[in-house]
Amino acid sequence: MSEMKDRDLMRFAEELARFDHPSAPPTLRAQLRASLLAAPVVAAPRRPPFARFTQSSLRLVLAGALILAVIAMAGGSAAASSLPGDPAFALTRAGDEIQAFVSFDDATRLTTRVAQSDRRLADLETALAHRPSALAPATAEYIAATERVSAELATVLAQPRTAARAAAIARTAAASADHIAALQALAARLPADAQFGIQRAIEVQQTVHGKTETVPGRPASPAPSATPGRPSNVPGRGGPPTALPGRP
Amino acid sequence: MKQALFQGPSGADEVNESTPSGDRPPDEEEADLARRAAGGDRRAFAALYDRHLDAVYRYAFYRLRTDAEAEDVTSEVFHRALVAMPKYAPRRPFLAFLYGIARHVVADHLREQRPRASFEDAIAHASDAPGPEETAAQLDDARRLRVAIARLTPIQQDIVIFRFLEERSTKEVAQLTGKPESTIRGIQMRALAALREALQSEDVR
């Protein structure tokens, strides 16, 4: 009798498993993701032994040491001419991080990140023209650079209005519009197997552009057109596309 | 909706009592992401977020009264997880870490809400689901299930959600709840019986 009751209950359990269950709404998904990426980095629990230095002087000292280390490892010129996927590209990336690290305020850091994403776009164009094997890593590096712009932009957007903030946002908006146009031109020339990456790059860049358009009082920049044949992202919500690879 | 909620017993298939979905193999990629996230890698944390957002949201959805509360709690869980990442112990499944936080956030939320209104009042007046004139009878299946789950004890709720809605094995549920598998097996049948009874009651139909 008890066994029958248990089997009956397990059949009921099977029915439960077959129901459609709710998923997180797309707006929550996008906004929470952006908010998490933009949240301030959690401080380490222990203070470093040289905590008596002020933050800015510590930054200068560390930046100097890191720059010297990078130069000493040298590879400056090799790094400059390297493309994503090359071993020397790690130096380029390290250089980018140092550059961002030594920026004294968030607006400057945003402009620095935008300039870095300009260079990653140039890398992408170089890869297409001269080394197709570097296309995939170049696309990945470009997306990563754009995501850093997006995160930095979110930080800047949350700050009080200043001239520097407005200038950085305007620079970001202009660069973003240029990038979308350039990426769409690139997409038309890329092989089918590279389309997923480039479309993803366009989506991420459209997210950045959408964020810049949410700034009150800022005149809308020329709206980049949506990718042909592909539904556009939701730039107005300030979040990423809702179909990222690897999502459950 | 794949099928109407609670159609009653049908068919007499043999059921694997212990593992409806089978034990999932350990996910090395996820462990690596969690280690990187614990070290401050925000993109790794975002990847973990992408993987587990829906599971955390569903947990909050079924434990709370309204969609808006579920969204608030989901947001709170991930923000707390981000702050707690440096303390995350990689030997523990990342989802168990998230559910641990989610249970606390849900409990805090319910404690704050308790004096304000009954569950049924909130359902009847939820701003984001049925309108004020609607009754529980008009709720969709997921929301009816939510009303019914709310009548279970907290541990029964967790087990129903993890074991039968998320289709995790008894072993996984034991890891997620920190209770022995034998306890899970004991509670799950009582939880199912209570849930079925709740779904059959007039005010949940």
GROMACS .gro file of C-alpha atoms in nm:
model
  453
    1MET     CA    1   0.000   0.000   0.000
    2SER     CA    2   0.278   0.238   0.101
    3GLU     CA    3   0.478   0.139  -0.207
    4MET     CA    4   0.180   0.217  -0.427
    5LYS     CA    5   0.141   0.554  -0.260
    6ASP     CA    6   0.511   0.630  -0.312
    7ARG     CA    7   0.490   0.537  -0.679
    8ASP     CA    8   0.185   0.755  -0.715
    9LEU     CA    9   0.374   1.045  -0.560
   10MET     CA   10   0.672   0.991  -0.787
   11ARG     CA   11   0.443   1.003  -1.088
   12PHE     CA   12   0.318   1.333  -0.955
   13ALA     CA   13   0.681   1.444  -0.922
   14GLU     CA   14   0.741   1.352  -1.286
   15GLU     CA   15   0.448   1.567  -1.386
   16LEU     CA   16   0.594   1.859  -1.192
   17ALA     CA   17   0.923   1.827  -1.375
   18ARG     CA   18   0.748   1.853  -1.710
   19PHE     CA   19   0.595   2.194  -1.646
   20ASP     CA   20   0.734   2.507  -1.803
   21HIS     CA   21   0.916   2.692  -1.533
   22PRO     CA   22   0.983   3.065  -1.526
   23SER     CA   23   1.312   3.216  -1.636
   24ALA     CA   24   1.460   3.546  -1.529
   25PRO     CA   25   1.303   3.830  -1.728
   26PRO     CA   26   1.535   3.971  -1.998
   27THR     CA   27   1.539   4.317  -1.842
   28LEU     CA   28   1.650   4.177  -1.506
   29ARG     CA   29   1.911   3.962  -1.681
   30ALA     CA   30   2.063   4.256  -1.868
   31GLN     CA   31   2.043   4.518  -1.596
   32LEU     CA   32   2.169   4.297  -1.317
   33ARG     CA   33   2.459   4.177  -1.531
   34ALA     CA   34   2.561   4.535  -1.612
   35SER     CA   35   2.526   4.631  -1.249
   36LEU     CA   36   2.744   4.342  -1.134
   37LEU     CA   37   3.012   4.420  -1.389
   38ALA     CA   38   3.009   4.785  -1.288
   39ALA     CA   39   3.005   4.723  -0.912
   40PRO     CA   40   3.317   4.846  -0.735
   41VAL     CA   41   3.586   4.586  -0.685
   42VAL     CA   42   3.577   4.441  -0.335
   43ALA     CA   43   3.877   4.552  -0.131
   44ALA     CA   44   4.122   4.286  -0.018
   45PRO     CA   45   4.070   4.201   0.349
   46ARG     CA   46   4.430   4.268   0.448
   47ARG     CA   47   4.596   4.602   0.397
   48PRO     CA   48   4.929   4.592   0.218
   49PRO     CA   49   5.236   4.666   0.430
   50PHE     CA   50   5.289   4.997   0.250
   51ALA     CA   51   4.939   5.119   0.326
   52ARG     CA   52   5.077   5.442   0.464
   53PHE     CA   53   5.117   5.569   0.109
   54THR     CA   54   4.820   5.748  -0.030
   55GLN     CA   55   4.637   5.567  -0.304
   56SER     CA   56   4.760   5.796  -0.578
   57SER     CA   57   5.125   5.788  -0.477
   58LEU     CA   58   5.105   5.413  -0.448
   59ARG     CA   59   4.960   5.399  -0.795
   60LEU     CA   60   5.246   5.605  -0.932
   61VAL     CA   61   5.510   5.391  -0.767
   62LEU     CA   62   5.350   5.067  -0.878
   63ALA     CA   63   5.287   5.196  -1.227
   64GLY     CA   64   5.650   5.303  -1.263
   65ALA     CA   65   5.770   4.964  -1.147
   66LEU     CA   66   5.534   4.783  -1.378
   67ILE     CA   67   5.626   4.997  -1.676
   68LEU     CA   68   5.993   4.934  -1.611
   69ALA     CA   69   5.925   4.565  -1.580
   70VAL     CA   70   5.738   4.561  -1.905
   71ILE     CA   71   6.011   4.752  -2.082
   72ALA     CA   72   6.272   4.528  -1.929
   73MET     CA   73   6.088   4.222  -2.043
   74ALA     CA   74   6.091   4.387  -2.365
   75GLY     CA   75   5.941   4.347  -2.583
   76GLY     CA   76   5.796   4.683  -2.640
   77SER     CA   77   5.828   4.685  -3.011
   78ALA     CA   78   5.737   4.321  -3.047
   79ALA     CA   79   5.427   4.387  -2.840
   80ALA     CA   80   5.336   4.690  -3.044
   81SER     CA   81   5.341   4.495  -3.368
   82SER     CA   82   5.184   4.180  -3.227
   83LEU     CA   83   4.832   4.066  -3.298
   84PRO     CA   84   4.596   3.888  -3.060
   85GLY     CA   85   4.698   3.528  -3.037
   86ASP     CA   86   5.070   3.609  -3.056
   87PRO     CA   87   5.272   3.536  -2.743
   88ALA     CA   88   5.392   3.898  -2.739
   89PHE     CA   89   5.034   4.021  -2.728
   90ALA     CA   90   5.031   3.949  -2.355
   91LEU     CA   91   5.264   4.247  -2.320
   92THR     CA   92   5.022   4.467  -2.510
   93ARG     CA   93   4.744   4.362  -2.278
   94ALA     CA   94   4.962   4.423  -1.973
   95GLY     CA   95   5.047   4.767  -2.110
   96ASP     CA   96   4.678   4.841  -2.153
   97GLU     CA   97   4.608   4.747  -1.793
   98ILE     CA   98   4.888   4.967  -1.668
   99GLN     CA   99   4.756   5.255  -1.875
  100ALA     CA  100   4.411   5.213  -1.724
  101PHE     CA  101   4.553   5.165  -1.376
  102VAL     CA  102   4.745   5.493  -1.377
  103SER     CA  103   4.444   5.695  -1.491
  104PHE     CA  104   4.363   5.934  -1.209
  105ASP     CA  105   3.990   5.945  -1.253
  106ASP     CA  106   3.716   5.736  -1.406
  107ALA     CA  107   3.649   5.971  -1.697
  108THR     CA  108   4.015   5.953  -1.803
  109ARG     CA  109   4.006   5.577  -1.759
  110LEU     CA  110   3.700   5.555  -1.981
  111THR     CA  111   3.874   5.755  -2.254
  112THR     CA  112   4.176   5.527  -2.219
  113ARG     CA  113   3.958   5.218  -2.253
  114VAL     CA  114   3.792   5.365  -2.561
  115ALA     CA  115   4.132   5.428  -2.718
  116GLN     CA  116   4.229   5.070  -2.640
  117SER     CA  117   3.915   4.942  -2.807
  118ASP     CA  118   4.007   5.154  -3.112
  119ARG     CA  119   4.337   4.967  -3.127
  120ARG     CA  120   4.165   4.629  -3.092
  121LEU     CA  121   3.939   4.724  -3.381
  122ALA     CA  122   4.249   4.808  -3.585
  123ASP     CA  123   4.393   4.468  -3.488
  124LEU     CA  124   4.075   4.305  -3.612
  125GLU     CA  125   4.105   4.483  -3.947
  126THR     CA  126   4.472   4.390  -3.973
  127ALA     CA  127   4.393   4.028  -3.898
  128LEU     CA  128   4.131   4.022  -4.170
  129ALA     CA  129   4.365   4.178  -4.422
  130HIS     CA  130   4.688   3.994  -4.343
  131ARG     CA  131   4.637   3.704  -4.106
  132PRO     CA  132   4.296   3.532  -4.109
  133SER     CA  133   4.420   3.280  -3.851
  134ALA     CA  134   4.427   3.564  -3.596
  135LEU     CA  135   4.064   3.659  -3.660
  136ALA     CA  136   3.914   3.458  -3.374
  137PRO     CA  137   4.151   3.581  -3.102
  138ALA     CA  138   4.133   3.935  -3.243
  139THR     CA  139   3.753   3.923  -3.222
  140ALA     CA  140   3.768   3.790  -2.866
  141GLU     CA  141   4.014   4.064  -2.766
  142TYR     CA  142   3.793   4.326  -2.928
  143ILE     CA  143   3.487   4.204  -2.739
  144ALA     CA  144   3.683   4.200  -2.413
  145ALA     CA  145   3.805   4.556  -2.475
  146THR     CA  146   3.450   4.670  -2.551
  147GLU     CA  147   3.318   4.504  -2.237
  148ARG     CA  148   3.580   4.696  -2.039
  149VAL     CA  149   3.457   5.016  -2.202
  150SER     CA  150   3.102   4.919  -2.110
  151ALA     CA  151   3.192   4.855  -1.746
  152GLU     CA  152   3.389   5.179  -1.721
  153LEU     CA  153   3.106   5.369  -1.888
  154ALA     CA  154   2.860   5.238  -1.630
  155THR     CA  155   3.088   5.368  -1.355
  156VAL     CA  156   3.116   5.709  -1.518
  157LEU     CA  157   2.742   5.732  -1.584
  158ALA     CA  158   2.676   5.683  -1.213
  159GLN     CA  159   2.886   5.987  -1.123
  160PRO     CA  160   2.783   6.352  -1.084
  161ARG     CA  161   2.782   6.561  -1.402
  162THR     CA  162   3.112   6.732  -1.482
  163ALA     CA  163   3.268   6.861  -1.799
  164ALA     CA  164   3.521   6.576  -1.798
  165ARG     CA  165   3.245   6.321  -1.757
  166ALA     CA  166   3.044   6.469  -2.044
  167ALA     CA  167   3.350   6.477  -2.269
  168ALA     CA  168   3.436   6.115  -2.193
  169ILE     CA  169   3.080   6.004  -2.261
  170ALA     CA  170   3.068   6.201  -2.586
  171ARG     CA  171   3.399   6.046  -2.695
  172THR     CA  172   3.261   5.702  -2.611
  173ALA     CA  173   2.938   5.763  -2.803
  174ALA     CA  174   3.123   5.884  -3.112
  175ALA     CA  175   3.368   5.595  -3.103
  176SER     CA  176   3.087   5.349  -3.050
  177ALA     CA  177   2.896   5.472  -3.355
  178ASP     CA  178   3.216   5.452  -3.564
  179HIS     CA  179   3.290   5.103  -3.438
  180ILE     CA  180   2.944   4.971  -3.517
  181ALA     CA  181   2.972   5.101  -3.872
  182ALA     CA  182   3.321   4.955  -3.909
  183LEU     CA  183   3.216   4.620  -3.764
  184GLN     CA  184   2.919   4.597  -3.997
  185ALA     CA  185   3.149   4.666  -4.291
  186LEU     CA  186   3.387   4.399  -4.162
  187ALA     CA  187   3.103   4.152  -4.114
  188ALA     CA  188   3.019   4.174  -4.481
  189ARG     CA  189   3.374   4.064  -4.566
  190LEU     CA  190   3.418   3.791  -4.308
  191PRO     CA  191   3.372   3.419  -4.376
  192ALA     CA  192   3.068   3.239  -4.240
  193ASP     CA  193   3.257   3.077  -3.952
  194ALA     CA  194   3.362   3.418  -3.821
  195GLN     CA  195   3.011   3.565  -3.832
  196PHE     CA  196   2.908   3.460  -3.482
  197GLY     CA  197   3.202   3.641  -3.323
  198ILE     CA  198   3.160   3.959  -3.524
  199GLN     CA  199   2.786   3.971  -3.460
  200ARG     CA  200   2.853   3.930  -3.091
  201ALA     CA  201   3.103   4.216  -3.112
  202ILE     CA  202   2.838   4.433  -3.279
  203GLU     CA  203   2.588   4.347  -3.007
  204VAL     CA  204   2.830   4.439  -2.730
  205GLN     CA  205   2.914   4.765  -2.904
  206GLN     CA  206   2.544   4.839  -2.950
  207THR     CA  207   2.503   4.794  -2.576
  208VAL     CA  208   2.772   5.055  -2.518
  209HIS     CA  209   2.601   5.287  -2.762
  210GLY     CA  210   2.267   5.230  -2.590
  211LYS     CA  211   2.416   5.330  -2.257
  212THR     CA  212   2.550   5.656  -2.396
  213GLU     CA  213   2.204   5.740  -2.529
  214THR     CA  214   2.052   5.716  -2.182
  215VAL     CA  215   2.246   6.023  -2.067
  216PRO     CA  216   1.992   6.302  -1.997
  217GLY     CA  217   2.044   6.613  -2.203
  218ARG     CA  218   2.288   6.453  -2.443
  219PRO     CA  219   2.179   6.492  -2.803
  220ALA     CA  220   2.137   6.156  -2.968
  221SER     CA  221   2.429   6.069  -3.191
  222PRO     CA  222   2.359   5.920  -3.532
  223ALA     CA  223   2.198   5.591  -3.447
  224PRO     CA  224   2.392   5.302  -3.589
  225SER     CA  225   2.165   5.080  -3.787
  226ALA     CA  226   2.088   4.734  -3.665
  227THR     CA  227   2.286   4.447  -3.804
  228PRO     CA  228   2.124   4.331  -4.125
  229GLY     CA  229   1.932   4.011  -4.085
  230ARG     CA  230   1.977   3.998  -3.713
  231PRO     CA  231   1.753   4.137  -3.440
  232SER     CA  232   1.924   4.420  -3.261
  233ASN     CA  233   2.007   4.420  -2.897
  234VAL     CA  234   1.814   4.620  -2.639
  235PRO     CA  235   2.038   4.924  -2.614
  236GLY     CA  236   1.784   5.130  -2.426
  237ARG     CA  237   1.799   4.894  -2.129
  238GLY     CA  238   2.174   4.930  -2.102
  239GLY     CA  239   2.229   4.557  -2.087
  240PRO     CA  240   2.399   4.295  -2.292
  241PRO     CA  241   2.225   4.070  -2.541
  242THR     CA  242   2.011   3.803  -2.389
  243ALA     CA  243   2.165   3.509  -2.570
  244LEU     CA  244   2.523   3.487  -2.461
  245PRO     CA  245   2.714   3.172  -2.534
  246GLY     CA  246   2.736   2.939  -2.240
  247ARG     CA  247   2.415   3.060  -2.081
  248PRO     CA  248   2.210   2.778  -1.933
  249MET     CA  249   0.268   2.541  -2.089
  250LYS     CA  250   0.371   2.187  -2.151
  251GLN     CA  251   0.070   2.044  -1.972
  252ALA     CA  252  -0.205   2.152  -1.742
  253LEU     CA  253  -0.105   2.157  -1.382
  254PHE     CA  254  -0.201   1.855  -1.179
  255GLN     CA  255  -0.402   1.641  -1.408
  256GLY     CA  256  -0.393   1.357  -1.157
  257PRO     CA  257  -0.220   1.017  -1.177
  258SER     CA  258  -0.174   0.872  -1.521
  259GLY     CA  259   0.033   0.584  -1.653
  260ALA     CA  260   0.231   0.361  -1.426
  261ASP     CA  261   0.590   0.401  -1.540
  262GLU     CA  262   0.870   0.285  -1.320
  263VAL     CA  263   1.039   0.580  -1.160
  264ASN     CA  264   1.398   0.612  -1.057
  265GLU     CA  265   1.350   0.741  -0.709
  266SER     CA  266   1.693   0.866  -0.639
  267THR     CA  267   1.812   1.046  -0.951
  268PRO     CA  268   1.565   1.179  -1.201
  269SER     CA  269   1.840   1.353  -1.394
  270GLY     CA  270   2.133   1.133  -1.293
  271ASP     CA  271   2.434   1.261  -1.101
  272ARG     CA  272   2.594   1.540  -1.292
  273PRO     CA  273   2.968   1.506  -1.338
  274PRO     CA  274   3.184   1.763  -1.164
  275ASP     CA  275   3.223   2.066  -1.385
  276GLU     CA  276   3.591   2.156  -1.412
  277GLU     CA  277   3.518   2.460  -1.622
  278GLU     CA  278   3.285   2.595  -1.358
  279ALA     CA  279   3.536   2.529  -1.082
  280ASP     CA  280   3.794   2.722  -1.282
  281LEU     CA  281   3.553   3.010  -1.335
  282ALA     CA  282   3.474   3.017  -0.964
  283ARG     CA  283   3.844   3.022  -0.873
  284ARG     CA  284   3.902   3.311  -1.112
  285ALA     CA  285   3.597   3.495  -0.986
  286ALA     CA  286   3.718   3.450  -0.628
  287GLY     CA  287   4.044   3.609  -0.737
  288GLY     CA  288   3.858   3.917  -0.861
  289ASP     CA  289   3.803   3.828  -1.227
  290ARG     CA  290   3.475   4.002  -1.300
  291ARG     CA  291   3.425   3.838  -1.638
  292ALA     CA  292   3.452   3.497  -1.476
  293PHE     CA  293   3.188   3.603  -1.227
  294ALA     CA  294   2.969   3.723  -1.515
  295ALA     CA  295   3.004   3.382  -1.679
  296LEU     CA  296   2.890   3.214  -1.357
  297TYR     CA  297   2.603   3.459  -1.338
  298ASP     CA  298   2.499   3.367  -1.691
  299ARG     CA  299   2.497   3.000  -1.594
  300HIS     CA  300   2.301   3.025  -1.275
  301LEU     CA  301   2.077   3.329  -1.301
  302ASP     CA  302   1.771   3.130  -1.403
  303ALA     CA  303   1.814   2.873  -1.126
  304VAL     CA  304   1.846   3.143  -0.861
  305TYR     CA  305   1.554   3.335  -1.008
  306ARG     CA  306   1.332   3.026  -1.009
  307TYR     CA  307   1.425   2.953  -0.649
  308ALA     CA  308   1.327   3.305  -0.548
  309PHE     CA  309   1.016   3.291  -0.767
  310TYR     CA  310   0.884   2.979  -0.597
  311ARG     CA  311   0.978   3.090  -0.246
  312LEU     CA  312   0.830   3.439  -0.265
  313ARG     CA  313   0.494   3.593  -0.334
  314THR     CA  314   0.543   3.815  -0.635
  315ASP     CA  315   0.759   3.836  -0.945
  316ALA     CA  316   0.893   4.172  -0.830
  317GLU     CA  317   1.011   4.023  -0.501
  318ALA     CA  318   1.175   3.739  -0.688
  319GLU     CA  319   1.364   3.989  -0.903
  320ASP     CA  320   1.474   4.194  -0.601
  321VAL     CA  321   1.595   3.887  -0.417
  322THR     CA  322   1.778   3.752  -0.723
  323SER     CA  323   1.957   4.083  -0.758
  324GLU     CA  324   2.047   4.084  -0.390
  325VAL     CA  325   2.179   3.727  -0.407
  326PHE     CA  326   2.423   3.802  -0.688
  327HIS     CA  327   2.541   4.127  -0.532
  328ARG     CA  328   2.605   3.948  -0.202
  329ALA     CA  329   2.778   3.666  -0.388
  330LEU     CA  330   3.006   3.915  -0.562
  331VAL     CA  331   3.106   4.064  -0.228
  332ALA     CA  332   3.152   3.720  -0.072
  333MET     CA  333   3.355   3.576  -0.360
  334PRO     CA  334   3.695   3.622  -0.190
  335LYS     CA  335   3.568   3.390   0.086
  336TYR     CA  336   3.432   3.126  -0.154
  337ALA     CA  337   3.574   2.778  -0.092
  338PRO     CA  338   3.630   2.616  -0.432
  339ARG     CA  339   3.572   2.263  -0.303
  340ARG     CA  340   3.204   2.349  -0.263
  341PRO     CA  341   2.981   2.356  -0.573
  342PHE     CA  342   2.930   2.715  -0.679
  343LEU     CA  343   2.556   2.665  -0.701
  344ALA     CA  344   2.551   2.549  -0.338
  345PHE     CA  345   2.727   2.872  -0.248
  346LEU     CA  346   2.461   3.071  -0.438
  347TYR     CA  347   2.170   2.877  -0.293
  348GLY     CA  348   2.314   2.924   0.055
  349ILE     CA  349   2.305   3.299   0.004
  350ALA     CA  350   1.962   3.277  -0.161
  351ARG     CA  351   1.815   3.091   0.137
  352HIS     CA  352   1.937   3.364   0.373
  353VAL     CA  353   1.812   3.645   0.152
  354VAL     CA  354   1.473   3.479   0.110
  355ALA     CA  355   1.446   3.419   0.485
  356ASP     CA  356   1.535   3.783   0.556
  357HIS     CA  357   1.284   3.897   0.300
  358LEU     CA  358   1.004   3.682   0.439
  359ARG     CA  359   1.083   3.797   0.791
  360GLU     CA  360   1.053   4.159   0.683
  361GLN     CA  361   0.732   4.098   0.490
  362ARG     CA  362   0.547   3.883   0.741
  363PRO     CA  363   0.375   4.154   0.943
  364ARG     CA  364   0.255   4.344   0.640
  365ALA     CA  365   0.019   4.110   0.456
  366SER     CA  366  -0.078   3.749   0.415
  367PHE     CA  367   0.046   3.546   0.123
  368GLU     CA  368  -0.301   3.528  -0.025
  369ASP     CA  369  -0.343   3.906   0.002
  370ALA     CA  370  -0.020   3.958  -0.182
  371ILE     CA  371  -0.116   3.714  -0.454
  372ALA     CA  372  -0.455   3.876  -0.495
  373HIS     CA  373  -0.301   4.223  -0.518
  374ALA     CA  374   0.032   4.156  -0.679
  375SER     CA  375   0.105   4.445  -0.911
  376ASP     CA  376   0.299   4.239  -1.160
  377ALA     CA  377   0.080   3.932  -1.195
  378PRO     CA  378  -0.298   3.914  -1.185
  379GLY     CA  379  -0.504   4.229  -1.158
  380PRO     CA  380  -0.693   4.309  -0.839
  381GLU     CA  381  -1.012   4.158  -0.969
  382GLU     CA  382  -0.851   3.828  -1.050
  383THR     CA  383  -0.862   3.536  -0.813
  384ALA     CA  384  -0.609   3.264  -0.751
  385ALA     CA  385  -0.814   3.043  -0.980
  386GLN     CA  386  -0.697   3.251  -1.274
  387LEU     CA  387  -0.327   3.234  -1.193
  388ASP     CA  388  -0.106   3.054  -1.438
  389ASP     CA  389   0.045   2.719  -1.348
  390ALA     CA  390   0.377   2.852  -1.224
  391ARG     CA  391   0.203   3.095  -0.995
  392ARG     CA  392  -0.041   2.831  -0.871
  393LEU     CA  393   0.256   2.612  -0.796
  394ARG     CA  394   0.410   2.904  -0.608
  395VAL     CA  395   0.100   2.942  -0.392
  396ALA     CA  396   0.101   2.571  -0.318
  397ILE     CA  397   0.473   2.557  -0.242
  398ALA     CA  398   0.432   2.840   0.007
  399ARG     CA  399   0.219   2.607   0.220
  400LEU     CA  400   0.508   2.368   0.274
  401THR     CA  401   0.773   2.399   0.542
  402PRO     CA  402   1.092   2.580   0.438
  403ILE     CA  403   1.293   2.258   0.402
  404GLN     CA  404   1.011   2.093   0.209
  405GLN     CA  405   1.002   2.397  -0.020
  406ASP     CA  406   1.376   2.371  -0.084
  407ILE     CA  407   1.355   2.002  -0.157
  408VAL     CA  408   1.058   2.034  -0.392
  409ILE     CA  409   1.231   2.312  -0.582
  410PHE     CA  410   1.575   2.150  -0.604
  411ARG     CA  411   1.467   1.791  -0.646
  412PHE     CA  412   1.153   1.804  -0.858
  413LEU     CA  413   1.144   2.142  -1.030
  414GLU     CA  414   1.519   2.177  -1.095
  415GLU     CA  415   1.546   1.797  -1.135
  416ARG     CA  416   1.857   1.753  -0.925
  417SER     CA  417   1.959   1.419  -0.784
  418THR     CA  418   1.922   1.332  -0.416
  419LYS     CA  419   2.298   1.357  -0.384
  420GLU     CA  420   2.303   1.705  -0.532
  421VAL     CA  421   2.015   1.817  -0.311
  422ALA     CA  422   2.206   1.684  -0.011
  423GLN     CA  423   2.504   1.897  -0.113
  424LEU     CA  424   2.287   2.202  -0.172
  425THR     CA  425   2.103   2.178   0.158
  426GLY     CA  426   2.383   2.033   0.371
  427LYS     CA  427   2.160   1.746   0.485
  428PRO     CA  428   2.221   1.369   0.454
  429GLU     CA  429   2.073   1.193   0.151
  430SER     CA  430   1.862   0.975   0.378
  431THR     CA  431   1.701   1.286   0.524
  432ILE     CA  432   1.631   1.421   0.178
  433ARG     CA  433   1.467   1.094   0.075
  434GLY     CA  434   1.251   1.100   0.386
  435ILE     CA  435   1.140   1.458   0.347
  436GLN     CA  436   1.080   1.447  -0.026
  437MET     CA  437   0.786   1.206  -0.009
  438ARG     CA  438   0.616   1.406   0.264
  439ALA     CA  439   0.684   1.724   0.068
  440LEU     CA  440   0.530   1.576  -0.246
  441ALA     CA  441   0.222   1.458  -0.060
  442ALA     CA  442   0.178   1.800   0.100
  443LEU     CA  443   0.229   1.974  -0.233
  444ARG     CA  444  -0.025   1.756  -0.410
  445GLU     CA  445  -0.275   1.821  -0.136
  446ALA     CA  446  -0.212   2.195  -0.155
  447LEU     CA  447  -0.260   2.194  -0.532
  448GLN     CA  448  -0.590   2.009  -0.495
  449SER     CA  449  -0.731   2.260  -0.250
  450GLU     CA  450  -1.001   2.487  -0.388
  451ASP     CA  451  -0.822   2.819  -0.339
  452VAL     CA  452  -0.519   2.711  -0.542
  453ARG     CA  453  -0.705   2.567  -0.840
   0.00000   0.00000   0.00000
